[in-house]
mmCIF file of C-alpha atoms in Angstrom:
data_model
loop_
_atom_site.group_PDB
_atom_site.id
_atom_site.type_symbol
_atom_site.label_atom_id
_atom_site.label_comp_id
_atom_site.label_asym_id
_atom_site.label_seq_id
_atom_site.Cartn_x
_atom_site.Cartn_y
_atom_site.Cartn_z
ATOM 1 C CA UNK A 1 45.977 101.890 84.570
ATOM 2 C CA UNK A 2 47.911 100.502 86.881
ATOM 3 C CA UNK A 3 45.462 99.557 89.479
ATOM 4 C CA UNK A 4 43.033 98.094 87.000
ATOM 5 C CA UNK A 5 46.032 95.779 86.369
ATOM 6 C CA UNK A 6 46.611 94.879 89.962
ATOM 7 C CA UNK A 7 42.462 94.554 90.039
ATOM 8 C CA UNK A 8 42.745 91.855 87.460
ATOM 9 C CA UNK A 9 45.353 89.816 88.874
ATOM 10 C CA UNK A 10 43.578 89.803 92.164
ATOM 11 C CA UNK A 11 40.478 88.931 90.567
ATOM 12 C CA UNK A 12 42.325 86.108 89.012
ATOM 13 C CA UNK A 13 43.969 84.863 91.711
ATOM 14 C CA UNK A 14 40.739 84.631 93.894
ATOM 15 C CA UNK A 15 39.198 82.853 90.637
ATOM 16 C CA UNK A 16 42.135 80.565 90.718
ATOM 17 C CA UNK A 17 41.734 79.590 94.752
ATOM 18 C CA UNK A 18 37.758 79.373 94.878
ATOM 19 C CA UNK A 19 38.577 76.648 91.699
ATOM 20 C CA UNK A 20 41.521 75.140 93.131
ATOM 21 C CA UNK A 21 39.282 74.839 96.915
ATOM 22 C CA UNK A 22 36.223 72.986 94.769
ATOM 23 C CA UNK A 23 38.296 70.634 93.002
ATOM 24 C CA UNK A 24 40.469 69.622 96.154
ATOM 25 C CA UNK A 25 38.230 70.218 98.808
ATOM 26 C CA UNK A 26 41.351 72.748 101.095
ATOM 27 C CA UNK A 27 39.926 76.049 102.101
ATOM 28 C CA UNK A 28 41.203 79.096 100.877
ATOM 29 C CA UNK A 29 44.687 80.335 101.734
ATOM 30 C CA UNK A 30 43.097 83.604 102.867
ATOM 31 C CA UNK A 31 42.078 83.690 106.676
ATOM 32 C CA UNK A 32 39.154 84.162 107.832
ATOM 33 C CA UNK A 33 38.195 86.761 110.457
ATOM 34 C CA UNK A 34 37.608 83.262 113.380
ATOM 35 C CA UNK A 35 40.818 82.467 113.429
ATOM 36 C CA UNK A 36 43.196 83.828 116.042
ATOM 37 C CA UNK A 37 46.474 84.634 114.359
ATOM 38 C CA UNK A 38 46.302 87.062 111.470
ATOM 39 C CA UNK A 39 48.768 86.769 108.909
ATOM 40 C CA UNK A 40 51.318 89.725 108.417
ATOM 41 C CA UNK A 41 52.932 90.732 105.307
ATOM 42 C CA UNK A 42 55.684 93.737 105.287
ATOM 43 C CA UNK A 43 57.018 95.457 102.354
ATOM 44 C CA UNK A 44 60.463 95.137 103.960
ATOM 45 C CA UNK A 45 62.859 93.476 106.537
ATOM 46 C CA UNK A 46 62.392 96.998 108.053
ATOM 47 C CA UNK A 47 58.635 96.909 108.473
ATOM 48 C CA UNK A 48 58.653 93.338 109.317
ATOM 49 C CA UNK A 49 60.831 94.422 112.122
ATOM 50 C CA UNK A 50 58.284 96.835 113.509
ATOM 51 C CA UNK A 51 55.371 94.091 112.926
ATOM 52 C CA UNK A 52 57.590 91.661 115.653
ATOM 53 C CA UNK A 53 58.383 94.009 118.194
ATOM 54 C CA UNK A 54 54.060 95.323 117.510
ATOM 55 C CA UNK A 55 53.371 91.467 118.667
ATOM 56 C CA UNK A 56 53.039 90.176 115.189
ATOM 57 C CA UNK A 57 54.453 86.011 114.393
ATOM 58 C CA UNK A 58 55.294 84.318 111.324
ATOM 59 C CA UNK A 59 55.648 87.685 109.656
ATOM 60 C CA UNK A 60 56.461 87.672 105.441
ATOM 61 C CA UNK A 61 58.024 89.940 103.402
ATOM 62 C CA UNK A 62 57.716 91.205 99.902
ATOM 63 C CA UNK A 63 61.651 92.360 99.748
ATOM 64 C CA UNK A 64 64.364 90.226 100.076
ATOM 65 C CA UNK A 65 66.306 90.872 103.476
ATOM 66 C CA UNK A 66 69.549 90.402 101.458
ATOM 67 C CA UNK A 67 68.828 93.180 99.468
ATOM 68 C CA UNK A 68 71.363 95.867 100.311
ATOM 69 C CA UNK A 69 68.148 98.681 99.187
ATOM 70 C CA UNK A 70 65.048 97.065 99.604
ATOM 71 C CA UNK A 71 63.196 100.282 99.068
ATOM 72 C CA UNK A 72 64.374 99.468 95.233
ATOM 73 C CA UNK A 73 62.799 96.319 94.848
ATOM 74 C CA UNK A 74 60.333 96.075 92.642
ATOM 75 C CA UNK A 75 56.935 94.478 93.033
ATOM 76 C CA UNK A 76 55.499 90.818 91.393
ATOM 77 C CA UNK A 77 52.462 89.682 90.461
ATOM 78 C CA UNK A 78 53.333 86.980 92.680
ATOM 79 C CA UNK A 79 53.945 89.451 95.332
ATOM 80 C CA UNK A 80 50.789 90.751 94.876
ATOM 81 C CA UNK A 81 48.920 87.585 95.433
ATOM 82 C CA UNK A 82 51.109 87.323 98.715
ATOM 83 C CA UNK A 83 49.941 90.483 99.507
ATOM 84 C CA UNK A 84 46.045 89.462 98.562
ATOM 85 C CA UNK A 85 46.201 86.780 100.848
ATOM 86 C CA UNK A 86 47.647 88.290 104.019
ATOM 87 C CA UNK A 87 45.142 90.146 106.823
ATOM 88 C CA UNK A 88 47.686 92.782 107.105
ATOM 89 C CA UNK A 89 50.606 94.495 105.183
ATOM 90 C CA UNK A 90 52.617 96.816 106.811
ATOM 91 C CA UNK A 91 54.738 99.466 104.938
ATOM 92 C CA UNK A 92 56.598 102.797 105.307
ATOM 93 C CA UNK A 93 55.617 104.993 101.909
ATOM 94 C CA UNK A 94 58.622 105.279 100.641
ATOM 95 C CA UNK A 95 58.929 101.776 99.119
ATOM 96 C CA UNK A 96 59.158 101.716 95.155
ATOM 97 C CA UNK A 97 56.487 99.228 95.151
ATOM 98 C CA UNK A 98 53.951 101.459 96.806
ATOM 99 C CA UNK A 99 53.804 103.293 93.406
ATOM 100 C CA UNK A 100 52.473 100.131 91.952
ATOM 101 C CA UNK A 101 50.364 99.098 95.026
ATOM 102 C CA UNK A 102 48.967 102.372 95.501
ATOM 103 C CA UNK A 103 47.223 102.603 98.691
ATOM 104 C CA UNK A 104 44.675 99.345 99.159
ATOM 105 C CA UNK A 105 45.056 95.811 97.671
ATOM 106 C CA UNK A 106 41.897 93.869 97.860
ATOM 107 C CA UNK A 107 40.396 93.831 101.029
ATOM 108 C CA UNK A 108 43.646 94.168 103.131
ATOM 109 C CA UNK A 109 44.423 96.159 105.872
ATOM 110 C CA UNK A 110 47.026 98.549 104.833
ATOM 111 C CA UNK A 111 48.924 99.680 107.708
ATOM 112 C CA UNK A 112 51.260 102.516 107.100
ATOM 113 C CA UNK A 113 54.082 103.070 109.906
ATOM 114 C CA UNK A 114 56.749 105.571 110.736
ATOM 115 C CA UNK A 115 60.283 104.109 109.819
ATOM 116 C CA UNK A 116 63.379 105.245 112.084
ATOM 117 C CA UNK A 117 64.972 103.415 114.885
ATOM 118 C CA UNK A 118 63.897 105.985 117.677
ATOM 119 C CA UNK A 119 62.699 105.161 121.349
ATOM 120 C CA UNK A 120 59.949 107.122 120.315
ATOM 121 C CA UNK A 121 58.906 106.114 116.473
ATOM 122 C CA UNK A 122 59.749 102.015 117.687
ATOM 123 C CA UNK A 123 57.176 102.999 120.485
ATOM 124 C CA UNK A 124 54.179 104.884 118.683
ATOM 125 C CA UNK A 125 54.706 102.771 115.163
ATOM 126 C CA UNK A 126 54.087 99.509 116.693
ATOM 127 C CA UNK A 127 51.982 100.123 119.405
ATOM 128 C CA UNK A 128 49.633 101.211 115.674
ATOM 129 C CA UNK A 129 50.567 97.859 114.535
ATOM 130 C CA UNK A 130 49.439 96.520 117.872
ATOM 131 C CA UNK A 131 46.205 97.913 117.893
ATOM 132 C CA UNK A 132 45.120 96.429 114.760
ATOM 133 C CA UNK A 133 46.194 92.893 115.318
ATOM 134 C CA UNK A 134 45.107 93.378 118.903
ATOM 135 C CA UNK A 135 48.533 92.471 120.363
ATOM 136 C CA UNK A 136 49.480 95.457 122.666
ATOM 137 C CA UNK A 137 50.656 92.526 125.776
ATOM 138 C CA UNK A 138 53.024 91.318 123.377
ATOM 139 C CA UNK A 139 54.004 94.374 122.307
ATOM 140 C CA UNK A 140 54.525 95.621 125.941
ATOM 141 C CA UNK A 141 57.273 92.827 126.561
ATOM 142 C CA UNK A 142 59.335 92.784 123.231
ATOM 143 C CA UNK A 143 59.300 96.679 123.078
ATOM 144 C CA UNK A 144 60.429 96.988 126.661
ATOM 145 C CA UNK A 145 63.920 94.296 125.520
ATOM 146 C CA UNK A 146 64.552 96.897 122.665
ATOM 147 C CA UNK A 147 64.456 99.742 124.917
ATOM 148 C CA UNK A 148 66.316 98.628 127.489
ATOM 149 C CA UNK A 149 69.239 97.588 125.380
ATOM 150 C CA UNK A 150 69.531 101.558 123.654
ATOM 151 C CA UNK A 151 69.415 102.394 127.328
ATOM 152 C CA UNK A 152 71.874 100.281 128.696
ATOM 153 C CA UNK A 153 74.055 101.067 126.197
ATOM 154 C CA UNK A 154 73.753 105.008 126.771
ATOM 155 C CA UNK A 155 74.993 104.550 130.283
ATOM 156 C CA UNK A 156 77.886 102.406 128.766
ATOM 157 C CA UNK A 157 78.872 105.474 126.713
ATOM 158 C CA UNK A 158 78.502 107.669 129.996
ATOM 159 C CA UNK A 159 80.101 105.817 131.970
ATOM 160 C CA UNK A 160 83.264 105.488 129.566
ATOM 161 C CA UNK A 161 82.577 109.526 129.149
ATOM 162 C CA UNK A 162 82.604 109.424 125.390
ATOM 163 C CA UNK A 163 78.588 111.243 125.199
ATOM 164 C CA UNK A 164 80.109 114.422 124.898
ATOM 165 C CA UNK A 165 82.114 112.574 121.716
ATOM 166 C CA UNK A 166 81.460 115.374 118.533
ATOM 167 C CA UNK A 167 79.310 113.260 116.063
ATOM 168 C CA UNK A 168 79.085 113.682 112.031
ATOM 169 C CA UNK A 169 76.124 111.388 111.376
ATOM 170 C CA UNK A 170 74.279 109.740 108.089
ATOM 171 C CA UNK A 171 70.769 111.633 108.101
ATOM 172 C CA UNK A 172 69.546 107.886 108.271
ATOM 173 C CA UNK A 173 71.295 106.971 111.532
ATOM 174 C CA UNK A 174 70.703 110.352 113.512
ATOM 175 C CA UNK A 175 68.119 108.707 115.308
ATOM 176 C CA UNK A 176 69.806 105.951 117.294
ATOM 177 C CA UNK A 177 72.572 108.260 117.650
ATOM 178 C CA UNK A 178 70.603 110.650 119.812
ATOM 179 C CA UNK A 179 69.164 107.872 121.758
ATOM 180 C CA UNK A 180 72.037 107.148 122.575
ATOM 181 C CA UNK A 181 72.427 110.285 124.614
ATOM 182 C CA UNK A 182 75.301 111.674 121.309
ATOM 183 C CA UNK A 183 74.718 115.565 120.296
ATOM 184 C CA UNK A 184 74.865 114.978 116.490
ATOM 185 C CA UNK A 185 76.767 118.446 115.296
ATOM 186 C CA UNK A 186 75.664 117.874 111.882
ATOM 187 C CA UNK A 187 74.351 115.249 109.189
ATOM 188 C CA UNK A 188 75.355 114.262 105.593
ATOM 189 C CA UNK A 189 73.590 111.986 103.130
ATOM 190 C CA UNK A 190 71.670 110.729 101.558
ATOM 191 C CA UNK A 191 72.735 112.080 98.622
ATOM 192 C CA UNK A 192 76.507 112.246 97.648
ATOM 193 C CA UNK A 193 78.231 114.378 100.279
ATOM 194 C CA UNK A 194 79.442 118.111 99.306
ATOM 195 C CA UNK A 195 82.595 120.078 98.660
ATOM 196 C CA UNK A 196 81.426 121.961 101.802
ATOM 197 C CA UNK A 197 80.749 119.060 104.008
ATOM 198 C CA UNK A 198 84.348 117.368 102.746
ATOM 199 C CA UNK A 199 85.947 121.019 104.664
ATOM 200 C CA UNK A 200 83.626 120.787 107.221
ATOM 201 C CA UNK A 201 84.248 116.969 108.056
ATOM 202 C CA UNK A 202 88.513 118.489 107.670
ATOM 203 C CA UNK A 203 87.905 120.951 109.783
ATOM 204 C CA UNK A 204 84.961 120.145 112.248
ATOM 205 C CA UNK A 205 87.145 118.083 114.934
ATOM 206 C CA UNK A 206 84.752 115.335 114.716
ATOM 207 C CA UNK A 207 85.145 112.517 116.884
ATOM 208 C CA UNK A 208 82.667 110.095 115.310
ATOM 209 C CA UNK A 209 81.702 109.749 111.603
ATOM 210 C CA UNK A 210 78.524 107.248 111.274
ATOM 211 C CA UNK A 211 77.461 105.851 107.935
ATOM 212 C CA UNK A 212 74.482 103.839 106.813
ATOM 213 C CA UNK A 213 75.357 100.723 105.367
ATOM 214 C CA UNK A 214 72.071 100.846 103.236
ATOM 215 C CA UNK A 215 73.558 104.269 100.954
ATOM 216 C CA UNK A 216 77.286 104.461 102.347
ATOM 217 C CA UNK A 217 78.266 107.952 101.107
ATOM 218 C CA UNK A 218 80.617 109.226 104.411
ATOM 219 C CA UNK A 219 84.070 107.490 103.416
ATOM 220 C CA UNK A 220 85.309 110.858 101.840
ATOM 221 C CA UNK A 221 84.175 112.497 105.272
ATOM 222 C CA UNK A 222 86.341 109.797 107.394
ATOM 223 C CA UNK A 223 89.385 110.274 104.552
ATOM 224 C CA UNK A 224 89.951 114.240 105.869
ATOM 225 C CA UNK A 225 89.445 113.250 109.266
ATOM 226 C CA UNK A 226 91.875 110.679 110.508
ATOM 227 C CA UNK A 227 91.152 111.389 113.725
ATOM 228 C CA UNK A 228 87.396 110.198 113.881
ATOM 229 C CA UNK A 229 86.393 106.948 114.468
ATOM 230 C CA UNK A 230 84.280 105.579 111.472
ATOM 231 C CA UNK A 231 81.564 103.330 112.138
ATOM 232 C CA UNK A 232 78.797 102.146 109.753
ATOM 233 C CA UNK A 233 75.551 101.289 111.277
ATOM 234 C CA UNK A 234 72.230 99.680 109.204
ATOM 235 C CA UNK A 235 68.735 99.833 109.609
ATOM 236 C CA UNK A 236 67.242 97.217 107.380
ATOM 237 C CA UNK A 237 67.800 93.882 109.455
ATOM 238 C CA UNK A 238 69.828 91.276 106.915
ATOM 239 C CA UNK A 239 66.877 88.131 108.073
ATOM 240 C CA UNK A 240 63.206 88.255 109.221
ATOM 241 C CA UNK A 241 63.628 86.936 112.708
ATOM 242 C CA UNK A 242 62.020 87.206 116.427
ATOM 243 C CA UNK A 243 64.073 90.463 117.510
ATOM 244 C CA UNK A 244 65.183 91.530 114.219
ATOM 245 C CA UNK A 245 65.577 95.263 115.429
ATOM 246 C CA UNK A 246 66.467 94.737 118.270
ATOM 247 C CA UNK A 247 69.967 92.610 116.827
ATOM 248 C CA UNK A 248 69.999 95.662 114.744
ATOM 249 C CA UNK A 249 71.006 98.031 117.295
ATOM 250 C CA UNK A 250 73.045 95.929 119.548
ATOM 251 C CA UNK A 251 75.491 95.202 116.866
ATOM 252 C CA UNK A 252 75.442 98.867 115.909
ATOM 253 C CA UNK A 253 76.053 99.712 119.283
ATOM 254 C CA UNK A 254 78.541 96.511 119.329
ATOM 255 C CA UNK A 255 80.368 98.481 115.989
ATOM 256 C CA UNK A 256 80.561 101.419 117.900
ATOM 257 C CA UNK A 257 81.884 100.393 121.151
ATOM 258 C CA UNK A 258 84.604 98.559 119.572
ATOM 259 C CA UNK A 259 85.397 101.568 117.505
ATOM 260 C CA UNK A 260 85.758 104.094 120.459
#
């Protein structure tokens, strides 16, 4: 039922252009496969993120980057049209909307990525991305800036010898963490944390307790253990921006350093 719905509106809206285009003689907001730039739509500040660093410009979102859970948000018909009239849209699966969009709108490419802030997923997801838009040069460059800073920083933490630091992480943020050359002992999140993980986090002799600032459940965990530095990191970037992830991680590394 669904679907037929979104069918409609898209019919509508391509009704809508093709009469708006005959009246005012403008061409239709939807590109057309000459021109050079495609245009990029991401469900979230998140996938946008991975579009950049892929080699993408101008890139749009459906979600609000203020949002402090943009998976939440729910889709628009305006959205949708947004959507219609982009080459691309890039999203992770989880997103609410994706249970309205389903898995095609119109004729756009649906690209569905990977979403952690690995070495590894940052590498394979938007080298994908790349592919498709055919951007893999600029890819190449902005990928190699975001590596480099997770690596510089892991020699920081080496060189101040805090890597052998004990680490109770968000489930979320486990990712970065590792990059970052930490053993993560164990996780919590994202659901509310346990009785058990409360004694644990008491007990453990944790050194660091990392949070996600998207689903913050770990405060209880830093109450029983005074001794651990508590540090919340995020994933979703708060604007859509050249180097969006990549400020992402250097002011969670920033948070961190300043904590230890």
């Amino acid at each position: 039922m669904m679907k037929k719905i979104i069918n409609f509106i898209l019919l509508a809206f391509a009704g809508a252009v093709l009469f708006a285009n005959e009246k005012t003689g403008e061409r239709s907001p939807v590109r057309s496969a000459s021109e050079t730039k495609p245009r990029v739509v991401a469900s979230t500040s998140w996938t946008a993120a991975f579009a950049d660093i892929a080699g993408a410009d101008g890139v749009e979102t459906i979600a609000p980057a203020n949002l402090r859970h943009p998976p939440e948000y729910e889709v628009t018909v305006s959205d949708i049209q947004k959507i219609a009239a982009s080459d691309f849209f890039v999203y992770a699966g989880f997103e609410r909307m994706m249970k309205t969009l389903g898995t095609s709108v119109g004729t756009v490419q649906m690209i569905r990525i990977a979403n952690n802030n690995s070495i590894a997923t940052v590498t394979s997801e938007t080298a994908k991305i790349a592919e498709k838009l055919g951007t893999e040069k600029e890819n190449e460059a902005r990928l190699a800036l975001y590596v480099n800073a997770i690596r510089e920083a892991k020699a920081e933490i080496e060189r101040r010898g805090k890597s052998n630091a004990k680490v109770l992480c968000h489930t979320h943020q486990r990712y970065l963490a590792a990059d970052l050359g930490f053993t993560v002992a164990a996780i919590f999140g994202a659901e509310g944390v346990t009785a058990n993980q409360i004694a644990d986090a008491k007990s453990g002799g944790y050194d660091i307790i990392i949070d996600n600032v998207h689903n913050p459940v770990g405060s209880p965990l830093a109450e029983v253990a005074p001794k651990a530095v508590y540090v919340v990191w995020r994933n979703f970037p708060d604007k859509v921006e050249r180097n969006a992830l990549l400020r992402v991680v250097q002011e969670n590394i920033a948070a961190l350093m300043k904590a230890l």
